[in-house]
Coordinates of C-alpha atoms in Angstrom, one line a residue:
Chain A
M1193 CA 0.1 0.2 0.1
T1194 CA 1.5 3.2 -0.9
V1195 CA 0.5 7.2 0.1
E1196 CA -0.6 8.8 -2.6
N1197 CA -0.7 12.6 -2.0
F1198 CA 3.6 12.1 -0.7
V1199 CA 5.1 15.3 -2.1
G1200 CA 8.6 14.7 -3.6
S1201 CA 10.4 17.4 -3.4
Q1202 CA 9.9 17.3 1.1
L1203 CA 11.8 14.3 1.1
Y1204 CA 14.2 16.3 -1.1
V1205 CA 14.2 19.2 1.5
A1206 CA 14.6 17.0 4.6
R1207 CA 16.3 13.8 3.0
T1208 CA 19.5 17.2 2.7
F1209 CA 18.5 19.3 6.0
R1210 CA 20.2 16.0 7.2
G1211 CA 23.1 16.4 4.5
Y1212 CA 22.3 12.2 4.1
S1213 CA 22.3 11.8 0.3
Q1214 CA 20.1 9.7 -1.9
T1215 CA 22.6 6.5 -0.8
Q1216 CA 23.1 7.4 2.7
L1217 CA 19.5 7.3 2.9
A1218 CA 18.6 4.4 1.5
K1219 CA 21.3 2.5 3.1
L1220 CA 19.3 3.7 6.1
I1221 CA 15.8 3.1 5.6
E1222 CA 16.8 -0.3 3.3
T1223 CA 16.1 0.6 -0.1
V1224 CA 17.9 2.0 -2.9
P1225 CA 19.4 4.9 -3.9
S1226 CA 17.2 5.1 -7.1
F1227 CA 14.1 4.6 -5.9
I1228 CA 14.8 8.1 -3.2
C1229 CA 15.5 9.1 -7.1
E1230 CA 12.2 8.1 -7.9
I1231 CA 10.2 9.2 -5.2
E1232 CA 11.9 12.8 -5.3
N1233 CA 10.7 13.6 -8.8
C1234 CA 7.0 12.3 -8.1
R1235 CA 7.5 9.0 -10.1
K1236 CA 6.8 6.9 -7.9
N1237 CA 5.0 7.2 -3.7
P1238 CA 6.4 5.1 -0.7
S1239 CA 5.1 2.5 1.0
R1240 CA 3.5 3.7 4.8
E1241 CA 6.7 1.1 6.2
L1242 CA 8.7 2.8 4.2
L1243 CA 7.5 6.0 4.8
E1244 CA 7.6 5.8 9.0
R1245 CA 10.4 4.8 8.0
I1246 CA 11.4 8.2 6.4
Y1247 CA 9.8 9.7 9.3
S1248 CA 12.2 8.0 12.5
V1249 CA 15.4 8.7 10.8
L1250 CA 14.7 11.9 9.2
G1251 CA 13.2 13.2 12.6
F1252 CA 9.5 15.3 10.2
A1253 CA 6.7 13.6 10.6
P1254 CA 3.8 12.3 8.0
T1255 CA 2.3 15.0 7.5
F1256 CA 5.4 16.7 6.2
F1257 CA 5.0 15.1 3.2
C1258 CA 2.1 15.2 2.1
R1259 CA 2.3 19.9 1.8
E1260 CA 4.1 21.1 -0.4
T1261 CA 6.8 24.2 0.9
E1262 CA 5.9 26.9 -0.9
D1263 CA 9.0 29.4 -0.6
I1264 CA 11.8 27.0 -1.2
L1265 CA 15.5 28.4 -1.8
E1266 CA 17.4 27.6 -4.7
D1267 CA 21.1 27.8 -5.2
H1268 CA 20.9 30.6 -7.7
Q1269 CA 19.4 33.7 -4.8
C1270 CA 21.5 33.0 -2.9
S1271 CA 24.7 33.9 -2.4
F1272 CA 27.7 31.2 -0.9
R1273 CA 31.2 33.6 -0.4
H1274 CA 33.3 30.0 -1.4
R1275 CA 30.6 29.0 -3.6
A1276 CA 33.0 27.5 -6.1
T1277 CA 34.9 25.6 -3.0
T1278 CA 32.0 24.6 -0.9
P1279 CA 30.6 20.9 -1.4
Q1280 CA 27.8 19.9 -3.2
G1281 CA 26.3 18.6 -0.4
L1282 CA 26.7 21.2 1.6
K1283 CA 25.3 23.6 -0.2
K1284 CA 22.1 21.7 -0.1
R1285 CA 21.6 21.4 2.9
V1286 CA 21.8 24.9 4.1
L1287 CA 19.4 25.2 1.4
A1288 CA 17.4 23.3 3.1
Y1289 CA 17.2 24.4 6.3
G1290 CA 16.6 27.9 4.7
T1291 CA 13.6 26.9 3.4
L1292 CA 12.1 25.3 6.8
F1293 CA 13.6 28.1 8.2
M1294 CA 11.6 30.7 6.0
T1295 CA 8.5 28.5 6.4
L1296 CA 8.3 29.0 9.9
V1297 CA 8.8 32.6 9.4
H1298 CA 5.7 32.6 7.0
R1299 CA 3.8 30.9 9.4
L1300 CA 5.1 33.3 12.2
R1301 CA 4.0 36.4 9.4
S1302 CA 0.2 35.1 8.6
L1303 CA -0.5 36.5 12.2
V1304 CA 2.4 38.5 13.3
E1305 CA 4.1 42.0 11.4
L1306 CA 7.3 41.3 11.0
P1307 CA 9.8 43.8 10.3
T1308 CA 9.4 45.3 6.3
Y1309 CA 11.8 45.7 4.0
N1310 CA 13.6 48.3 3.4
L1311 CA 17.6 48.3 1.8
P1312 CA 17.3 49.9 -1.0
R1313 CA 18.9 48.1 -4.8
I1314 CA 21.9 50.1 -5.5
Q1315 CA 23.8 49.1 -8.8
V1316 CA 27.5 49.1 -8.6
G1317 CA 29.9 49.0 -10.9
S1318 CA 33.4 50.6 -9.6
T1319 CA 34.6 50.7 -6.2
E1320 CA 33.8 54.7 -5.4
D1321 CA 30.1 52.9 -6.2
I1322 CA 30.5 50.7 -3.0
E1323 CA 31.9 52.8 -0.4
Q1324 CA 28.7 55.2 -2.0
A1325 CA 26.4 53.0 -1.7
A1326 CA 27.5 51.3 2.1
Q1327 CA 28.1 54.4 3.0
T1328 CA 23.2 55.8 1.7
C1329 CA 22.7 52.8 4.1
R1330 CA 24.9 54.8 6.9
E1331 CA 22.8 57.3 6.9
R1332 CA 19.4 55.7 5.7
L1333 CA 20.2 54.3 9.5
G1334 CA 21.0 57.6 11.1
M1335 CA 24.8 55.6 11.7
G1336 CA 26.8 58.8 10.3
S1337 CA 30.2 57.6 10.3
S1338 CA 29.9 56.8 14.0
P1339 CA 30.4 53.1 14.8
V1340 CA 28.1 50.3 13.9
G1341 CA 26.6 48.9 17.4
E1342 CA 25.0 46.1 16.8
M1343 CA 25.8 44.9 13.1
T1344 CA 22.6 42.4 13.8
R1345 CA 20.3 45.4 14.1
V1346 CA 20.9 46.0 11.7
L1347 CA 19.8 44.0 9.4
E1348 CA 16.7 43.0 11.5
N1349 CA 15.2 46.2 12.0
S1350 CA 16.1 46.6 7.8
G1351 CA 14.0 44.0 7.6
V1352 CA 15.2 40.8 7.5
V1353 CA 15.3 37.9 9.4
V1354 CA 18.3 36.2 11.2
T1355 CA 19.3 33.3 12.2
L1356 CA 21.7 30.8 13.2
F1357 CA 22.5 27.3 11.6
S1358 CA 25.9 25.4 12.9
L1359 CA 27.7 23.3 10.9
P1360 CA 30.9 20.6 11.5
T1361 CA 33.2 23.0 9.2
L1362 CA 33.4 27.0 8.3
K1363 CA 33.4 26.4 4.5
I1364 CA 30.1 28.1 4.4
D1365 CA 29.8 31.4 6.6
A1366 CA 26.8 33.1 6.3
F1367 CA 24.0 33.5 3.0
S1368 CA 22.4 35.3 2.2
R1369 CA 18.9 35.4 0.2
R1370 CA 16.3 39.1 -1.2
G1371 CA 12.8 37.2 -1.9
P1372 CA 8.9 37.1 0.4
V1373 CA 10.6 36.3 3.5
S1374 CA 14.7 37.4 3.5
I1375 CA 17.3 36.1 5.6
V1376 CA 20.4 35.8 6.6
V1377 CA 21.6 32.7 7.6
R1378 CA 24.7 32.6 9.9
N1379 CA 27.1 30.3 10.3
P1380 CA 28.0 30.2 14.7
S1381 CA 30.9 28.1 14.6
K1382 CA 33.8 30.3 13.8
N1383 CA 35.7 31.1 16.0
S1384 CA 35.4 35.1 16.0
T1385 CA 32.6 37.4 16.5
S1386 CA 34.2 40.8 15.0
R1387 CA 34.1 38.1 11.6
A1388 CA 31.0 37.6 12.0
L1389 CA 29.8 40.5 12.3
F1390 CA 32.6 41.5 9.1
D1391 CA 30.1 38.2 7.4
M1392 CA 27.3 39.7 8.8
A1393 CA 27.6 43.3 6.6
H1394 CA 29.2 41.8 3.6
E1395 CA 25.8 39.7 3.3
L1396 CA 24.5 43.0 3.8
G1397 CA 25.5 44.0 1.1
H1398 CA 24.8 41.5 -1.6
L1399 CA 22.0 42.3 -0.4
V1400 CA 21.4 45.9 -2.1
I1401 CA 24.0 45.1 -4.3
H1402 CA 23.4 41.8 -6.0
P1403 CA 20.1 41.9 -5.2
D1404 CA 19.1 39.4 -6.8
G1405 CA 21.6 36.8 -5.9
A1406 CA 25.2 36.4 -6.6
G1407 CA 27.5 34.0 -7.5
S1408 CA 31.4 35.0 -9.8
S1409 CA 34.3 36.5 -7.2
E1410 CA 34.1 39.4 -8.8
E1411 CA 30.9 39.3 -6.6
E1412 CA 31.9 38.0 -3.4
A1413 CA 34.3 41.1 -3.3
E1414 CA 32.5 43.7 -4.1
A1415 CA 30.2 42.7 -0.8
D1416 CA 33.6 42.7 1.2
R1417 CA 34.2 46.4 -0.1
F1418 CA 30.6 46.9 1.1
A1419 CA 31.0 45.3 4.5
S1420 CA 34.3 47.3 5.0
A1421 CA 33.0 49.9 4.0
F1422 CA 29.9 50.2 5.9
L1423 CA 31.9 49.1 9.4
L1424 CA 34.9 51.5 8.7
P1425 CA 33.3 54.1 6.8
R1426 CA 36.0 56.3 5.0
S1427 CA 34.7 59.9 6.7
G1428 CA 35.1 58.4 11.1
F1429 CA 38.0 55.6 10.1
I1430 CA 41.2 58.1 8.6
P1431 CA 40.6 60.0 11.0
D1432 CA 40.8 57.6 13.8
F1433 CA 43.7 55.6 11.6
T1434 CA 45.5 57.9 11.3
A1435 CA 45.0 60.0 14.7
V1436 CA 48.8 58.0 15.6
R1437 CA 51.5 58.5 13.1
N1438 CA 52.9 54.5 12.6
P1439 CA 50.0 53.1 14.4
Q1440 CA 51.7 50.4 17.0
W1441 CA 49.2 46.3 17.9
I1442 CA 47.8 48.0 21.1
H1443 CA 46.3 51.5 18.1
L1444 CA 44.7 48.8 16.5
F1445 CA 43.2 46.6 18.9
E1446 CA 41.7 49.8 20.3
M1447 CA 40.0 50.4 17.4
K1448 CA 39.0 47.3 17.3
R1449 CA 37.6 47.8 20.5
N1450 CA 35.7 51.1 19.2
W1451 CA 34.4 49.9 16.5
R1452 CA 33.7 45.6 16.6
A1453 CA 35.8 45.0 13.3
S1454 CA 38.5 42.4 13.3
V1455 CA 42.4 43.8 13.8
A1456 CA 42.7 41.8 10.0
A1457 CA 40.2 44.3 8.5
I1458 CA 40.9 47.4 10.2
I1459 CA 44.5 47.1 8.1
R1460 CA 43.4 45.5 5.6
R1461 CA 40.3 48.8 5.2
A1462 CA 43.7 50.5 6.1
R1463 CA 45.2 49.6 3.1
D1464 CA 42.4 50.2 0.1
L1465 CA 42.3 53.6 1.6
G1466 CA 45.6 54.1 0.6
L1467 CA 46.6 54.6 4.3
I1468 CA 49.0 52.2 4.4
D1469 CA 51.4 50.8 1.2
E1470 CA 51.7 46.6 0.4
G1471 CA 54.6 46.3 1.6
E1472 CA 53.2 47.6 5.5
Y1473 CA 49.9 45.2 4.5
K1474 CA 52.2 42.1 4.1
R1475 CA 53.7 43.2 6.7
R1476 CA 50.8 43.3 9.3
C1477 CA 49.4 40.2 7.7
C1478 CA 52.5 37.7 8.6
Y1479 CA 53.1 38.5 12.2
L1480 CA 48.9 38.5 12.0
R1481 CA 49.6 35.3 11.1
M1482 CA 52.5 34.6 13.0
K1483 CA 51.0 35.0 15.7
G1484 CA 47.6 33.1 14.8
W1485 CA 44.8 36.1 14.4
H1486 CA 43.6 34.5 11.7
K1487 CA 42.4 32.5 13.8
G1488 CA 40.6 34.3 15.6
E1489 CA 41.8 37.3 17.1
P1490 CA 42.2 38.6 20.7
C1491 CA 39.3 41.1 22.0
E1492 CA 36.5 40.2 20.3
P1493 CA 33.2 42.3 20.9
A1494 CA 29.9 40.5 23.1
E1495 CA 28.5 38.1 20.5
E1496 CA 25.0 39.2 19.0
T1497 CA 22.1 36.8 18.7
P1498 CA 18.9 37.2 16.9
E1499 CA 16.0 38.8 18.0
T1500 CA 13.0 38.9 15.4
L1501 CA 11.9 35.3 15.7
R1502 CA 11.8 34.7 19.3
A1503 CA 9.9 39.1 19.7
A1504 CA 7.6 36.7 17.0
L1505 CA 7.0 33.6 18.3
D1506 CA 6.1 35.8 21.5
C1507 CA 4.0 37.6 19.3
Y1508 CA 2.6 34.9 18.3
E1509 CA 1.5 33.1 21.0
S1510 CA 0.2 35.7 22.9
E1511 CA -2.1 36.6 19.3
S1512 CA -2.8 32.8 19.4
G1513 CA -1.7 30.6 22.4
F1514 CA 1.0 28.4 19.8
T1515 CA 3.8 27.3 21.3
L1516 CA 6.8 26.6 19.1
R1517 CA 6.4 23.0 20.3
D1518 CA 2.4 23.6 18.4
I1519 CA 3.6 25.7 15.7
G1520 CA 6.8 22.3 14.9
K1521 CA 3.6 20.2 15.1
Q1522 CA 1.5 22.0 13.1
L1523 CA 4.4 21.7 10.0
G1524 CA 5.1 18.1 10.7
W1525 CA 8.5 18.8 12.5
T1526 CA 9.5 16.5 15.1
P1527 CA 10.4 18.5 18.9
E1528 CA 14.1 17.6 17.6
T1529 CA 13.8 19.4 15.2
T1530 CA 11.3 22.1 15.7
E1531 CA 15.0 23.0 17.6
E1532 CA 17.4 22.2 15.2
I1533 CA 15.3 24.9 12.6
A1534 CA 13.8 27.6 15.4
G1535 CA 17.3 27.4 17.0
I1536 CA 15.9 27.5 20.4
P1537 CA 15.4 25.6 22.5
L1538 CA 11.5 24.0 23.0
P1539 CA 11.1 23.9 27.4
K1540 CA 10.6 20.5 28.5
D1541 CA 6.7 19.8 28.9
N1542 CA 6.9 19.0 33.3
E1543 CA 8.7 22.5 33.3
P1544 CA 7.5 25.6 33.5
R1545 CA 7.3 28.6 30.4
D1546 CA 10.3 31.3 30.7
R1547 CA 8.4 34.2 30.0
G1548 CA 11.2 36.6 30.8
L1549 CA 11.9 38.9 33.5
R1550 CA 8.5 41.4 34.7
I1551 CA 9.1 44.3 36.8
V1552 CA 6.5 44.1 38.8
V1553 CA 5.1 47.4 40.8
P1554 CA 3.4 46.2 43.8
R1555 CA 0.0 48.6 44.2
H1556 CA -1.1 50.0 46.7
G1557 CA -2.4 47.9 49.4
K1558 CA -2.0 44.9 47.5
H1559 CA -0.1 42.5 48.2
E1560 CA -0.9 40.3 45.8
G1561 CA -1.7 39.2 42.8
G1562 CA -2.6 41.8 40.6
E1563 CA -5.8 42.9 37.8
A1564 CA -5.4 41.7 34.8
G1565 CA -2.5 43.5 32.2
E1566 CA -0.2 44.7 35.3
Chain B
M158 CA 47.4 89.7 25.7
S159 CA 45.6 90.0 28.3
D160 CA 46.5 87.2 30.4
L161 CA 50.2 88.0 29.9
H162 CA 52.4 88.4 33.7
I163 CA 56.4 89.6 33.6
R164 CA 58.0 87.7 36.6
I165 CA 59.3 90.0 39.5
G166 CA 62.6 88.7 39.9
T167 CA 66.1 87.8 39.5
M168 CA 65.4 87.5 35.7
K169 CA 65.3 89.7 33.2
T170 CA 61.9 90.8 31.7
V171 CA 62.4 90.0 27.9
K172 CA 59.5 90.2 25.4
P173 CA 59.8 86.8 23.4
T174 CA 59.8 87.8 20.7
D175 CA 62.8 90.1 21.1
I176 CA 65.0 86.5 22.1
H177 CA 62.9 85.8 18.4
P178 CA 60.8 87.6 16.0
A179 CA 58.7 84.0 15.9
L180 CA 58.4 83.5 19.3
S181 CA 54.8 86.0 19.6
E182 CA 53.0 85.5 22.4
E183 CA 50.0 84.3 20.7
R184 CA 51.4 81.7 19.5
I185 CA 53.4 81.2 23.2
H186 CA 50.0 81.0 24.4
K187 CA 49.0 78.5 21.7
V188 CA 50.7 75.7 22.6
A189 CA 50.1 76.3 27.0
R190 CA 47.0 75.7 25.6
V191 CA 47.9 72.2 23.9
L192 CA 50.0 71.6 26.4
Q193 CA 48.0 72.6 29.4
E194 CA 44.8 70.6 27.5
A195 CA 46.8 67.2 27.8
R196 CA 48.0 67.8 31.4
E197 CA 44.0 67.2 31.8
T198 CA 43.5 64.6 29.6
A199 CA 45.9 62.7 31.2
L200 CA 44.2 64.0 35.1
A201 CA 40.6 62.2 33.9
V202 CA 42.3 58.7 33.6
F203 CA 43.7 59.8 36.9
E204 CA 42.6 57.7 39.7
P205 CA 45.3 57.1 42.2
G206 CA 42.6 54.4 44.2
R207 CA 43.7 51.9 41.8
G208 CA 47.4 52.7 41.8
D209 CA 48.1 55.9 39.3
T210 CA 51.3 58.0 41.1
P211 CA 51.9 61.3 40.7
W212 CA 54.7 59.4 38.1
S213 CA 52.2 57.5 36.3
L214 CA 50.5 60.9 35.6
G215 CA 53.7 62.6 35.4
C216 CA 54.1 60.1 31.9
V217 CA 50.7 59.6 30.6
S218 CA 51.0 63.6 31.0
Y219 CA 54.2 63.9 29.1
S220 CA 53.2 61.2 26.7
R221 CA 49.7 63.1 25.9
S222 CA 51.8 66.3 25.5
C223 CA 54.3 65.4 23.0
F224 CA 50.9 63.2 20.7
L225 CA 48.9 66.6 21.4
L226 CA 51.8 69.4 19.8
A227 CA 52.6 66.3 16.7
R228 CA 48.8 66.8 16.5
A229 CA 48.4 70.1 15.9
A230 CA 52.4 70.7 13.8
E231 CA 50.8 68.5 11.1
G232 CA 47.0 70.3 11.0
E233 CA 46.1 73.4 12.2
Y234 CA 49.9 75.2 13.6
S235 CA 51.6 73.6 10.8
D236 CA 52.5 77.1 9.2
W237 CA 54.2 78.2 12.6
L238 CA 54.5 75.1 14.7
S239 CA 57.4 71.3 14.0
I240 CA 58.4 68.8 15.1
V241 CA 62.3 68.7 15.3
E242 CA 63.5 65.2 16.9
D243 CA 60.6 62.9 18.8
A244 CA 63.0 60.7 20.5
G245 CA 61.4 58.8 23.2
L246 CA 62.0 60.4 26.0
H247 CA 63.7 63.4 24.1
F248 CA 60.6 65.6 22.7
V249 CA 61.6 68.9 20.4
F250 CA 59.5 71.4 19.3
A251 CA 59.9 74.2 17.1
I252 CA 57.9 77.8 17.2
G253 CA 58.6 79.0 13.5
G254 CA 61.9 77.5 13.0
V255 CA 63.8 78.0 17.3
P256 CA 63.8 74.4 19.4
L257 CA 61.9 74.6 22.1
R258 CA 61.4 71.4 25.1
F259 CA 58.9 71.3 27.4
Y260 CA 59.0 69.9 31.1
K261 CA 57.1 70.6 34.5
G262 CA 59.1 72.4 37.2
E263 CA 59.5 75.7 38.8
P264 CA 61.1 78.3 35.2
E265 CA 64.1 79.3 37.4
H266 CA 65.4 75.5 38.8
P267 CA 64.8 73.3 36.0
K268 CA 66.2 70.4 36.3
S269 CA 69.3 69.0 34.6
N270 CA 67.7 66.7 32.2
S271 CA 65.8 69.0 30.8
L272 CA 68.3 71.2 29.7
R273 CA 70.5 68.5 28.2
R274 CA 70.3 69.3 23.6
N275 CA 71.2 66.4 21.5
L276 CA 72.5 67.4 17.1
P277 CA 69.0 67.9 16.2
E278 CA 67.9 71.2 18.8
V279 CA 71.5 72.4 18.1
R280 CA 71.4 72.3 14.4
A281 CA 67.9 73.5 14.6
Q282 CA 69.5 76.5 16.9
Q283 CA 72.0 77.4 15.4
Q284 CA 69.2 78.0 11.5
A285 CA 67.2 79.5 13.7
F286 CA 69.4 82.1 14.7
Q287 CA 72.3 82.4 11.8
F288 CA 70.9 85.2 10.7
M289 CA 69.9 88.1 13.7
E290 CA 72.0 90.6 14.0
H291 CA 73.4 91.1 17.5
S292 CA 72.0 88.4 18.4
D293 CA 73.6 85.3 21.2
S294 CA 70.7 83.9 21.8
A295 CA 72.4 81.2 19.4
D296 CA 74.3 79.6 22.8
K297 CA 71.3 80.0 25.2
V298 CA 68.3 77.0 25.5
L299 CA 65.1 77.4 25.8
R300 CA 62.7 76.1 27.7
L301 CA 58.7 75.7 28.9
A302 CA 57.9 75.3 32.3
L303 CA 54.9 74.5 33.3
E304 CA 53.7 74.7 36.9
T305 CA 50.4 73.7 38.3
N306 CA 48.4 74.1 40.5
E307 CA 46.7 71.9 44.0
A308 CA 44.5 70.1 41.5
G309 CA 47.3 69.2 39.5
A310 CA 46.4 71.0 36.6
V311 CA 48.4 73.5 34.9
E312 CA 48.4 76.9 35.6
T313 CA 51.1 79.1 34.3
V314 CA 53.6 78.3 32.1
S315 CA 56.9 80.3 31.3
L316 CA 59.1 80.7 28.6
V317 CA 62.5 80.5 29.8
E318 CA 65.5 81.3 28.2
L319 CA 68.3 79.6 30.1
D320 CA 72.4 80.1 29.5
D321 CA 74.0 76.9 28.3
L322 CA 75.2 76.5 31.7
G323 CA 71.9 76.3 32.2
R324 CA 72.0 79.6 34.3
P325 CA 68.1 80.7 33.7
L326 CA 67.6 84.5 32.5
N327 CA 64.6 85.3 31.3
S328 CA 61.5 83.9 31.6
F329 CA 58.0 85.3 31.0
S330 CA 54.8 83.8 31.9
L331 CA 51.3 83.1 31.2
H332 CA 48.5 82.4 32.9
L333 CA 46.0 80.1 32.0
D334 CA 42.9 80.9 33.8
K335 CA 40.3 79.2 31.2
A336 CA 39.1 75.1 30.9
P337 CA 40.7 73.7 28.2
L338 CA 38.8 73.3 25.1
L339 CA 40.1 69.7 23.8
T340 CA 40.7 71.3 21.1
F341 CA 43.5 68.6 19.9
T342 CA 41.8 65.8 21.8
P343 CA 41.0 62.9 19.3
K344 CA 37.2 61.9 20.6
H345 CA 35.8 58.6 20.3
R346 CA 33.2 58.6 18.7
Q347 CA 30.5 55.8 20.3
A348 CA 28.9 53.4 18.4
V349 CA 25.4 53.8 17.7
S350 CA 23.5 51.2 18.6
L351 CA 19.5 51.5 16.5
P352 CA 17.1 50.3 19.0
P353 CA 14.9 45.7 18.8
P354 CA 13.5 45.1 15.7
V355 CA 9.2 45.5 16.4
V356 CA 7.5 43.3 15.7
R357 CA 3.6 43.5 16.2
P358 CA 0.2 42.0 16.2
K359 CA -1.3 41.9 12.5
G360 CA -4.6 43.9 12.3
K361 CA -7.4 42.2 15.1
K362 CA -6.2 39.8 16.8
A363 CA -7.3 35.8 14.7
N364 CA -9.7 34.0 16.3
V365 CA -7.7 30.2 15.9
S366 CA -8.3 27.7 18.5
K367 CA -5.9 25.9 19.5
E368 CA -7.3 22.6 18.2
A369 CA -7.8 23.8 15.1
G370 CA -4.7 22.4 13.5
K371 CA -3.3 19.6 15.6

C-alpha cells in the first residue's frame, strides 16, 4: 500500500537538511538509492512502512511529506562566499535549512507583522559606487560615520530575519536571500565575533548591491568591500587611523574595541584607503599569521543574537496561544527538528515556560495578585 | 595679550619677540593651551585608588603632550609649529623654527635632564638665529616650564631663556585661567545602537482555536 499524496520535493528538503545523500538515506531506510530518486521526482510513492522509516530517520512527521513547501530556497537566489569550493552536499543542506526556516517565518507572518524590508537596491560599477552605497545605507539608518552598535539589529530593523545554523565546517560563513522572506543565515561555528559581524555586513552588501543573488568571485569581492565600507566608513575611519603616526598593535586593538571590526579588517581597510602601503600591509598580515590571529583574534566584541524570531514567536503565542512546539507540530516537525530549525530550545513538557523577567510594581494596599494586564 | 604676566625676580624681563620674532605671545599662548589640554586629559584618567601615582600621571601627561603637539604641528598650527626631534623621552618642537622643550617644574630651577640638548636641537637653534644680527641667543637654551596647581592642572606656563650652563636669564609667564578646550584630543566615536526590531500583531487578534490544525 502506497501513500498517494506524498510530495517528493519534501523528501528532498528533509534529506538534504539532514545532510544525507540518496545512497546514505537508502542504506538507512533499507531501500535502493534509485528508489529515493524516483520518490523525490514524484515518479513513485513510498509505502506506509517506508514512510515510517523515513519519518524516524529524518525526524519529520508523515504530515510534513504531504504538504508542498511554497517558498523553496534555490541555489541561484543565494550568495555563498566560497561558491566554487563549497561542497555541494553542504550547500544543499543549508539551502534546505533556509527553506524550513522560511516556512516557519511564513507561518509566523500569518499573525505577526515583522519589520518591513526596506533595504535599497543600488547598482554599482566601481569601488567608489560601493563606498557610496555603504554610506547611503548608513545614512538611512542614521549612523553617520560612527561605529555600528549591533550588526544583527541593522539587518533585522531592515526587515531581514537573521538566524544561526551550526555547521561542522567553516566553508560556509553565512548566506543571504532577498525574497518574500528575506533572510541571513549565519554559521556560528566561527571562532570570531568580529568576523561574524563582518560576515553579516557582507551579506547586507549582497542584499543591497546584488539583490538577485551573487555568484562570481568579483561579486564576493564587491560585498567584502561593501562590508568594509559599512563597518569602517571612510569619514570616521581615516581620522581615527591617522590620529597616531605609525599605529602600533595596541592602537589597532583599541580601534577594534571601538569599531567592532577585526584587526585584519582594519589593516585591510587601511590598505584599501591608501593609509598604509602594500609592504606595510603584508608585514602586518605576516605578523597576524605568526601570532595565529588569522584563526581567532584577541579582544573580540560581544556575541550578538537574533531577536526578530523570538519576538515573533512571543507575539504569535500571545495572539493565538500556539507555542513554538505547537507550530512545529503543525508543520510536521518533531520537537527536536523544531529546536534545530528555530535555534531555540523548547521547554520540557513539565517545565514552566520562561517568559522572561517582568518588572512588577506593587500597588498600595495590594500585596498579592493583581489585575489583568498588570 | 591680557593674561601675559612678567615674572618678578632675578631674571630680566624681555619680551619673547625680543629673543626671536617668531616667538610671538600668541603662539606661545597657543602652545601653552595644547600642553594644558594634554595635562587635563591625563588628569581625567588619573585614579590614585587604582594605583596611579604622580609619576604615572607625569608619564601619561608627557606622552599626551608630545602627541598633541605633533597633531597640532601636522594640522592647525602647521604654518609655524614643527617637531624637531621625537625620540622617546627626548621631545623637541619648534615655534617658527626656534627649538623648545617643555618640563614640569619651576622656571628658576630646571632639571638637568630637561636642559640636555641633542644635535637636532643645536642645529635648529643655529639655523633659527643665523641671520639675526646682535643676537647672542644662538647659544642659549629655551624651555617652557609648566607649573601646576594643587589639583594637578596646569596653571602657569613660562618661557625660560637659560644660558649654556643652565642658569635662567629671562622668563615670561602665562597664567592659564581658562579651562582647556580639548581642541586636539581625538574624540571617541560613540557606536550607534539601533532599537530592537519591532514585531506586532497583524490587524485584529485572529480567532484561532488551539485544537485547529493539530
